[in-house]
mmCIF file of C-alpha atoms in Angstrom:
data_model
loop_
_atom_site.group_PDB
_atom_site.id
_atom_site.type_symbol
_atom_site.label_atom_id
_atom_site.label_comp_id
_atom_site.label_asym_id
_atom_site.label_seq_id
_atom_site.Cartn_x
_atom_site.Cartn_y
_atom_site.Cartn_z
ATOM 1 C CA MET A 1 9.011 -13.739 47.611
ATOM 2 C CA LEU A 2 7.046 -15.743 49.255
ATOM 3 C CA GLY A 3 6.645 -14.617 52.552
ATOM 4 C CA GLY A 4 6.034 -10.828 51.408
ATOM 5 C CA GLU A 5 3.101 -11.801 49.109
ATOM 6 C CA LEU A 6 1.484 -13.817 51.878
ATOM 7 C CA ARG A 7 1.263 -11.011 54.018
ATOM 8 C CA GLN A 8 -0.222 -8.553 51.396
ATOM 9 C CA PRO A 9 -3.479 -9.678 50.315
ATOM 10 C CA THR A 10 -5.461 -8.228 47.786
ATOM 11 C CA PRO A 11 -8.310 -5.894 48.947
ATOM 12 C CA PRO A 12 -11.549 -7.191 48.977
ATOM 13 C CA LYS A 13 -14.241 -6.616 46.442
ATOM 14 C CA ASP A 14 -17.169 -4.199 46.634
ATOM 15 C CA VAL A 15 -20.152 -5.226 48.223
ATOM 16 C CA GLY A 16 -22.606 -7.204 46.523
ATOM 17 C CA VAL A 17 -20.341 -8.279 44.012
ATOM 18 C CA THR A 18 -20.018 -12.339 43.528
ATOM 19 C CA TYR A 19 -16.724 -13.640 43.917
ATOM 20 C CA SER A 20 -15.659 -15.605 41.076
ATOM 21 C CA GLU A 21 -14.002 -19.093 41.176
ATOM 22 C CA ASP A 22 -10.782 -17.234 40.346
ATOM 23 C CA ASP A 23 -11.275 -15.615 43.695
ATOM 24 C CA GLU A 24 -11.773 -19.054 45.050
ATOM 25 C CA ALA A 25 -8.500 -20.151 43.508
ATOM 26 C CA TRP A 26 -6.609 -17.398 44.461
ATOM 27 C CA VAL A 27 -7.444 -17.782 47.828
ATOM 28 C CA TRP A 28 -6.927 -21.938 48.082
ATOM 29 C CA SER A 29 -3.461 -20.925 46.395
ATOM 30 C CA GLN A 30 -2.606 -18.756 49.023
ATOM 31 C CA ILE A 31 -3.735 -21.539 51.823
ATOM 32 C CA LYS A 32 -1.899 -24.023 50.370
ATOM 33 C CA ALA A 33 1.361 -21.812 50.155
ATOM 34 C CA GLU A 34 0.844 -20.774 53.636
ATOM 35 C CA ALA A 35 0.335 -24.328 54.763
ATOM 36 C CA ARG A 36 3.538 -25.445 53.158
ATOM 37 C CA ARG A 37 5.593 -22.479 54.547
ATOM 38 C CA ASP A 38 4.122 -23.324 57.815
ATOM 39 C CA ALA A 39 5.099 -26.894 57.849
ATOM 40 C CA GLU A 40 8.615 -26.263 56.821
ATOM 41 C CA SER A 41 9.310 -24.076 59.724
ATOM 42 C CA GLU A 42 7.342 -26.132 62.256
ATOM 43 C CA PRO A 43 7.545 -30.242 61.437
ATOM 44 C CA ALA A 44 5.332 -30.617 64.643
ATOM 45 C CA LEU A 45 2.201 -29.277 62.175
ATOM 46 C CA ALA A 46 3.199 -31.264 58.957
ATOM 47 C CA SER A 47 1.056 -34.186 59.481
ATOM 48 C CA TYR A 48 -1.692 -31.829 60.824
ATOM 49 C CA LEU A 49 -1.591 -29.268 57.969
ATOM 50 C CA TYR A 50 -1.435 -32.229 55.481
ATOM 51 C CA SER A 51 -4.145 -33.910 56.286
ATOM 52 C CA THR A 52 -6.496 -30.725 56.654
ATOM 53 C CA ILE A 53 -5.365 -28.827 53.655
ATOM 54 C CA LEU A 54 -2.845 -29.848 51.564
ATOM 55 C CA SER A 55 -3.796 -33.576 51.001
ATOM 56 C CA HIS A 56 -7.339 -32.056 49.619
ATOM 57 C CA SER A 57 -7.975 -30.460 46.107
ATOM 58 C CA SER A 58 -10.109 -27.688 47.125
ATOM 59 C CA LEU A 59 -11.256 -25.068 49.782
ATOM 60 C CA SER A 60 -15.050 -26.711 49.979
ATOM 61 C CA ARG A 61 -12.946 -30.121 50.865
ATOM 62 C CA SER A 62 -10.527 -29.154 53.232
ATOM 63 C CA LEU A 63 -13.235 -27.112 54.900
ATOM 64 C CA SER A 64 -15.714 -29.917 54.954
ATOM 65 C CA PHE A 65 -12.660 -32.134 56.530
ATOM 66 C CA HIS A 66 -11.889 -29.613 59.282
ATOM 67 C CA LEU A 67 -15.490 -28.938 60.234
ATOM 68 C CA GLY A 68 -15.881 -32.515 60.446
ATOM 69 C CA ASN A 69 -13.478 -33.399 62.517
ATOM 70 C CA LYS A 70 -13.919 -30.341 64.941
ATOM 71 C CA LEU A 71 -18.006 -30.869 65.420
ATOM 72 C CA CYS A 72 -17.947 -35.121 65.246
ATOM 73 C CA SER A 73 -18.595 -36.705 68.846
ATOM 74 C CA SER A 74 -18.762 -40.061 69.416
ATOM 75 C CA THR A 75 -22.281 -40.750 67.847
ATOM 76 C CA LEU A 76 -21.997 -38.000 64.950
ATOM 77 C CA LEU A 77 -19.106 -39.547 62.851
ATOM 78 C CA SER A 78 -16.731 -37.399 61.096
ATOM 79 C CA THR A 79 -16.806 -39.309 57.935
ATOM 80 C CA LEU A 80 -21.062 -38.460 58.277
ATOM 81 C CA LEU A 81 -20.284 -34.761 58.584
ATOM 82 C CA TYR A 82 -17.810 -34.472 55.820
ATOM 83 C CA ASP A 83 -20.098 -36.223 52.742
ATOM 84 C CA LEU A 84 -22.948 -34.315 54.254
ATOM 85 C CA PHE A 85 -20.859 -30.633 53.970
ATOM 86 C CA ILE A 86 -19.014 -31.854 50.939
ATOM 87 C CA ASN A 87 -22.481 -32.577 49.633
ATOM 88 C CA THR A 88 -23.907 -29.504 50.652
ATOM 89 C CA PHE A 89 -21.169 -27.084 49.184
ATOM 90 C CA SER A 90 -21.711 -28.955 45.901
ATOM 91 C CA SER A 91 -25.082 -28.472 45.864
ATOM 92 C CA ASP A 92 -24.631 -24.728 46.335
ATOM 93 C CA PRO A 93 -21.716 -22.828 45.160
ATOM 94 C CA SER A 94 -22.366 -19.574 46.941
ATOM 95 C CA LEU A 95 -21.614 -21.452 50.029
ATOM 96 C CA CYS A 96 -18.207 -21.334 49.039
ATOM 97 C CA ALA A 97 -18.073 -18.153 47.585
ATOM 98 C CA ALA A 98 -19.461 -16.622 50.991
ATOM 99 C CA ALA A 99 -16.518 -18.731 52.864
ATOM 100 C CA VAL A 100 -13.718 -17.000 50.371
ATOM 101 C CA ALA A 101 -15.449 -13.769 51.490
ATOM 102 C CA ASP A 102 -15.411 -14.230 55.140
ATOM 103 C CA LEU A 103 -11.800 -15.502 55.214
ATOM 104 C CA ARG A 104 -10.960 -12.361 53.006
ATOM 105 C CA ALA A 105 -12.771 -10.257 55.712
ATOM 106 C CA ALA A 106 -11.010 -11.826 58.740
ATOM 107 C CA ARG A 107 -7.327 -11.007 56.988
ATOM 108 C CA MET A 108 -8.141 -7.614 55.767
ATOM 109 C CA LYS A 109 -10.144 -6.710 59.122
ATOM 110 C CA ASP A 110 -8.440 -8.167 61.808
ATOM 111 C CA PRO A 111 -4.677 -7.410 62.623
ATOM 112 C CA ALA A 112 -4.191 -10.353 64.635
ATOM 113 C CA CYS A 113 -5.117 -12.889 61.476
ATOM 114 C CA ALA A 114 -1.479 -13.570 60.390
ATOM 115 C CA SER A 115 -2.897 -15.532 57.476
ATOM 116 C CA PHE A 116 -5.403 -16.964 55.418
ATOM 117 C CA SER A 117 -4.699 -20.134 56.542
ATOM 118 C CA HIS A 118 -4.295 -19.402 60.194
ATOM 119 C CA CYS A 119 -8.208 -17.943 59.634
ATOM 120 C CA LEU A 120 -9.300 -21.233 57.868
ATOM 121 C CA LEU A 121 -7.930 -23.247 60.978
ATOM 122 C CA ASN A 122 -8.280 -21.382 64.029
ATOM 123 C CA TYR A 123 -10.544 -18.832 63.989
ATOM 124 C CA LYS A 124 -13.811 -20.255 65.835
ATOM 125 C CA GLY A 125 -15.755 -17.485 64.698
ATOM 126 C CA PHE A 126 -15.150 -18.141 61.075
ATOM 127 C CA LEU A 127 -15.542 -21.772 61.285
ATOM 128 C CA ALA A 128 -19.112 -21.484 63.626
ATOM 129 C CA CYS A 129 -20.136 -19.106 60.486
ATOM 130 C CA GLN A 130 -19.677 -21.765 58.231
ATOM 131 C CA ALA A 131 -20.954 -24.375 59.808
ATOM 132 C CA HIS A 132 -24.048 -21.884 60.477
ATOM 133 C CA ARG A 133 -24.141 -21.686 56.531
ATOM 134 C CA LEU A 134 -24.133 -25.486 56.065
ATOM 135 C CA ALA A 135 -27.096 -25.711 58.824
ATOM 136 C CA HIS A 136 -29.321 -22.917 57.399
ATOM 137 C CA LYS A 137 -29.086 -24.918 53.880
ATOM 138 C CA LEU A 138 -30.507 -27.837 55.370
ATOM 139 C CA TRP A 139 -33.026 -26.097 57.433
ATOM 140 C CA THR A 140 -34.081 -24.626 54.104
ATOM 141 C CA GLN A 141 -34.234 -28.225 52.628
ATOM 142 C CA SER A 142 -36.582 -29.003 55.746
ATOM 143 C CA ARG A 143 -34.124 -31.100 57.327
ATOM 144 C CA ARG A 144 -34.453 -29.245 60.779
ATOM 145 C CA PRO A 145 -33.373 -31.786 63.060
ATOM 146 C CA LEU A 146 -30.291 -32.550 61.475
ATOM 147 C CA ALA A 147 -29.520 -28.435 61.002
ATOM 148 C CA LEU A 148 -30.681 -27.939 65.160
ATOM 149 C CA ALA A 149 -28.317 -30.872 65.718
ATOM 150 C CA LEU A 150 -25.355 -29.077 63.755
ATOM 151 C CA GLN A 151 -26.595 -25.934 65.943
ATOM 152 C CA SER A 152 -25.799 -27.612 68.748
ATOM 153 C CA ARG A 153 -22.633 -28.887 68.675
ATOM 154 C CA VAL A 154 -21.271 -25.704 67.047
ATOM 155 C CA SER A 155 -22.451 -23.936 70.400
ATOM 156 C CA GLU A 156 -20.973 -27.101 72.356
ATOM 157 C CA VAL A 157 -17.624 -26.632 70.609
ATOM 158 C CA PHE A 158 -17.260 -22.937 69.664
ATOM 159 C CA ALA A 159 -19.183 -21.462 72.290
ATOM 160 C CA VAL A 160 -21.093 -19.640 69.379
ATOM 161 C CA ASP A 161 -25.086 -20.102 69.237
ATOM 162 C CA ILE A 162 -26.916 -19.118 65.949
ATOM 163 C CA HIS A 163 -30.478 -20.480 65.112
ATOM 164 C CA PRO A 164 -30.086 -22.264 61.737
ATOM 165 C CA ALA A 165 -32.903 -20.188 60.438
ATOM 166 C CA ALA A 166 -30.908 -17.098 60.907
ATOM 167 C CA LYS A 167 -29.772 -15.148 57.581
ATOM 168 C CA ILE A 168 -26.173 -14.234 57.390
ATOM 169 C CA GLY A 169 -24.573 -12.441 54.381
ATOM 170 C CA LYS A 170 -21.315 -13.019 53.360
ATOM 171 C CA GLY A 171 -17.509 -10.898 54.183
ATOM 172 C CA ILE A 172 -18.417 -11.399 58.011
ATOM 173 C CA LEU A 173 -16.073 -11.192 60.942
ATOM 174 C CA PHE A 174 -16.883 -12.547 64.375
ATOM 175 C CA ASP A 175 -13.957 -11.262 66.107
ATOM 176 C CA HIS A 176 -13.186 -13.589 69.388
ATOM 177 C CA ALA A 177 -16.741 -14.885 68.698
ATOM 178 C CA THR A 178 -17.001 -16.718 72.411
ATOM 179 C CA GLY A 179 -20.859 -15.893 73.732
ATOM 180 C CA VAL A 180 -22.324 -14.638 70.190
ATOM 181 C CA VAL A 181 -25.961 -15.268 70.286
ATOM 182 C CA ILE A 182 -28.008 -14.859 67.237
ATOM 183 C CA GLY A 183 -31.939 -15.674 67.384
ATOM 184 C CA GLU A 184 -34.364 -17.309 64.755
ATOM 185 C CA THR A 185 -35.417 -14.555 62.495
ATOM 186 C CA ALA A 186 -32.055 -12.307 63.074
ATOM 187 C CA VAL A 187 -31.000 -11.370 59.458
ATOM 188 C CA ILE A 188 -27.560 -9.981 59.231
ATOM 189 C CA GLY A 189 -26.317 -8.365 55.913
ATOM 190 C CA ASN A 190 -22.842 -7.976 53.967
ATOM 191 C CA ASN A 191 -19.523 -6.985 55.440
ATOM 192 C CA VAL A 192 -20.590 -6.763 59.004
ATOM 193 C CA SER A 193 -17.946 -7.151 61.873
ATOM 194 C CA ILE A 194 -19.521 -8.678 65.397
ATOM 195 C CA LEU A 195 -17.164 -8.989 68.532
ATOM 196 C CA HIS A 196 -17.754 -11.428 71.411
ATOM 197 C CA HIS A 197 -20.423 -11.973 73.707
ATOM 198 C CA VAL A 198 -22.871 -10.025 71.186
ATOM 199 C CA THR A 199 -26.705 -11.240 71.352
ATOM 200 C CA LEU A 200 -29.354 -10.284 68.477
ATOM 201 C CA GLY A 201 -32.191 -11.933 70.613
ATOM 202 C CA GLY A 202 -35.916 -11.207 71.182
ATOM 203 C CA THR A 203 -37.649 -9.663 74.092
ATOM 204 C CA GLY A 204 -39.763 -12.242 75.584
ATOM 205 C CA LYS A 205 -42.015 -15.340 74.645
ATOM 206 C CA VAL A 206 -43.607 -14.012 71.691
ATOM 207 C CA SER A 207 -43.086 -16.035 68.339
ATOM 208 C CA GLY A 208 -43.030 -14.482 64.876
ATOM 209 C CA ASP A 209 -40.754 -11.851 63.271
ATOM 210 C CA ARG A 210 -38.881 -10.949 66.772
ATOM 211 C CA HIS A 211 -35.320 -10.570 66.155
ATOM 212 C CA PRO A 212 -33.155 -7.649 65.097
ATOM 213 C CA LYS A 213 -32.373 -7.268 61.347
ATOM 214 C CA ILE A 214 -28.764 -5.885 60.690
ATOM 215 C CA GLY A 215 -27.665 -3.637 58.002
ATOM 216 C CA ASP A 216 -24.784 -4.031 55.533
ATOM 217 C CA GLY A 217 -21.051 -2.694 56.808
ATOM 218 C CA VAL A 218 -22.502 -2.399 60.628
ATOM 219 C CA LEU A 219 -20.042 -2.841 63.386
ATOM 220 C CA ILE A 220 -21.075 -4.450 67.047
ATOM 221 C CA GLY A 221 -18.747 -3.762 69.648
ATOM 222 C CA ALA A 222 -18.455 -6.510 72.389
ATOM 223 C CA ALA A 223 -20.936 -7.090 74.709
ATOM 224 C CA ALA A 224 -23.724 -5.373 72.888
ATOM 225 C CA THR A 225 -27.093 -6.399 72.920
ATOM 226 C CA ILE A 226 -29.953 -5.853 70.634
ATOM 227 C CA LEU A 227 -33.212 -7.084 71.331
ATOM 228 C CA GLY A 228 -36.474 -7.332 69.545
ATOM 229 C CA ASN A 229 -37.391 -6.944 65.599
ATOM 230 C CA VAL A 230 -35.382 -3.683 65.321
ATOM 231 C CA LYS A 231 -33.439 -2.404 62.295
ATOM 232 C CA ILE A 232 -29.771 -1.271 62.600
ATOM 233 C CA GLY A 233 -29.356 1.036 59.506
ATOM 234 C CA GLU A 234 -26.122 0.463 57.063
ATOM 235 C CA GLY A 235 -22.684 1.453 58.439
ATOM 236 C CA ALA A 236 -24.209 1.952 61.886
ATOM 237 C CA LYS A 237 -21.919 1.296 65.047
ATOM 238 C CA ILE A 238 -23.309 -0.180 68.138
ATOM 239 C CA GLY A 239 -20.848 0.982 70.880
ATOM 240 C CA ALA A 240 -19.370 -2.199 73.416
ATOM 241 C CA GLY A 241 -21.649 -3.170 76.188
ATOM 242 C CA SER A 242 -24.763 -1.358 74.740
ATOM 243 C CA VAL A 243 -28.373 -2.467 75.178
ATOM 244 C CA VAL A 244 -30.191 -1.306 71.803
ATOM 245 C CA LEU A 245 -33.912 -1.463 71.985
ATOM 246 C CA ILE A 246 -34.517 0.802 69.145
ATOM 247 C CA GLU A 247 -33.753 1.471 65.265
ATOM 248 C CA VAL A 248 -30.522 2.802 64.782
ATOM 249 C CA PRO A 249 -30.259 4.910 61.765
ATOM 250 C CA ALA A 250 -27.602 4.553 58.760
ATOM 251 C CA ARG A 251 -24.193 5.548 59.855
ATOM 252 C CA THR A 252 -25.318 6.265 63.407
ATOM 253 C CA THR A 253 -23.504 5.585 66.561
ATOM 254 C CA ALA A 254 -25.636 3.654 69.275
ATOM 255 C CA VAL A 255 -23.814 3.761 72.901
ATOM 256 C CA GLY A 256 -25.261 3.005 76.481
ATOM 257 C CA ASN A 257 -27.965 1.250 78.379
ATOM 258 C CA PRO A 258 -30.077 2.170 77.415
ATOM 259 C CA ALA A 259 -28.697 2.700 74.369
ATOM 260 C CA ARG A 260 -28.513 6.463 72.677
ATOM 261 C CA LEU A 261 -28.120 7.872 69.533
ATOM 262 C CA VAL A 262 -25.045 9.605 68.750
ATOM 263 C CA GLY A 263 -24.714 12.051 65.731
ATOM 264 C CA GLY A 264 -24.714 10.552 62.154
ATOM 265 C CA LYS A 265 -22.512 10.888 59.012
ATOM 266 C CA GLU A 266 -23.173 11.482 55.588
ATOM 267 C CA LYS A 267 -22.519 8.222 53.007
ATOM 268 C CA PRO A 268 -19.085 7.156 53.058
ATOM 269 C CA SER A 269 -17.783 7.073 49.474
ATOM 270 C CA ARG A 270 -15.773 3.985 50.152
ATOM 271 C CA LEU A 271 -16.644 1.013 51.667
ATOM 272 C CA GLU A 272 -13.449 1.100 54.061
ATOM 273 C CA GLU A 273 -15.297 4.089 56.128
ATOM 274 C CA CYS A 274 -17.980 1.880 56.641
ATOM 275 C CA ALA A 275 -17.856 0.830 60.624
ATOM 276 C CA GLY A 276 -17.791 -2.731 59.641
ATOM 277 C CA GLU A 277 -14.869 -2.189 57.830
ATOM 278 C CA SER A 278 -12.922 0.041 59.369
ATOM 279 C CA MET A 279 -13.350 -1.591 62.896
ATOM 280 C CA ASP A 280 -13.305 2.213 64.678
ATOM 281 C CA HIS A 281 -14.896 1.690 67.735
ATOM 282 C CA THR A 282 -14.093 4.792 69.467
ATOM 283 C CA SER A 283 -14.619 7.899 66.955
ATOM 284 C CA PHE A 284 -18.012 8.730 68.794
ATOM 285 C CA MET A 285 -16.318 9.252 71.987
ATOM 286 C CA SER A 286 -15.603 13.198 70.673
ATOM 287 C CA GLU A 287 -19.394 13.585 70.559
ATOM 288 C CA TRP A 288 -20.566 12.205 73.464
ATOM 289 C CA SER A 289 -18.938 14.597 76.331
ATOM 290 C CA ASP A 290 -20.589 12.956 79.188
ATOM 291 C CA TYR A 291 -18.645 9.864 78.274
ATOM 292 C CA ILE A 292 -17.238 7.967 81.166
ATOM 293 C CA ILE A 293 -14.608 5.400 81.596
#
């Protein structure tokens, strides 16, 4: 049955594997099927779902239309943004591949994500990440005033502030996303999960390479702050509310203010055992005897 298929998406692929056109086509077909189902069950949304999803021939066109409507203003027209976004997607297929990976990440890692179309339409963390990738592409093309204007609109609309020079991998989950701040020289790897009110910032007014470097498979808990040009190793976990000023080795947990390191773990044999995939926020507590709620 259609409903059963929509509730059980296929697992995401391994880190480092490039998504193919078949992956995009499968996700897009799921999104359209979900939109048709929702339009039938809730007629009040039928026009919205048709204009945002069902009338489009591809994920990139749907996403360009949706982002254009979300980010437009009285002086930054939705039609201008749509043309800008669709042209940028067309010039770099990796942007759509990254969006597919992000959709899969949200669907597999967030139990509140009811469907791919729900993520596409309603997850501001997902939308902010896609807009950032478009702004980053403009930044690399030396179209910096436009990239900064997009950053400003994303911050105003989604309450997510990511400098367009920051580098972000794929399979990213910004869970809830409100208040996320990511600085200019920050780098985020693949399959990273970041909750709300997280800051990847600098330590002062010194310019240059001054922001955190986040490895693959990292989990960063709500309201965590990581400051300076420090490396967070692959599969590491940053506890909620922690303030991290030091390097965190791979598969190690950092908790507290200022953060201290708690144990470590041998390299997991499967991707889902990484913190950024398992979304396990509390396993460190048994190793930290003086933890107090």
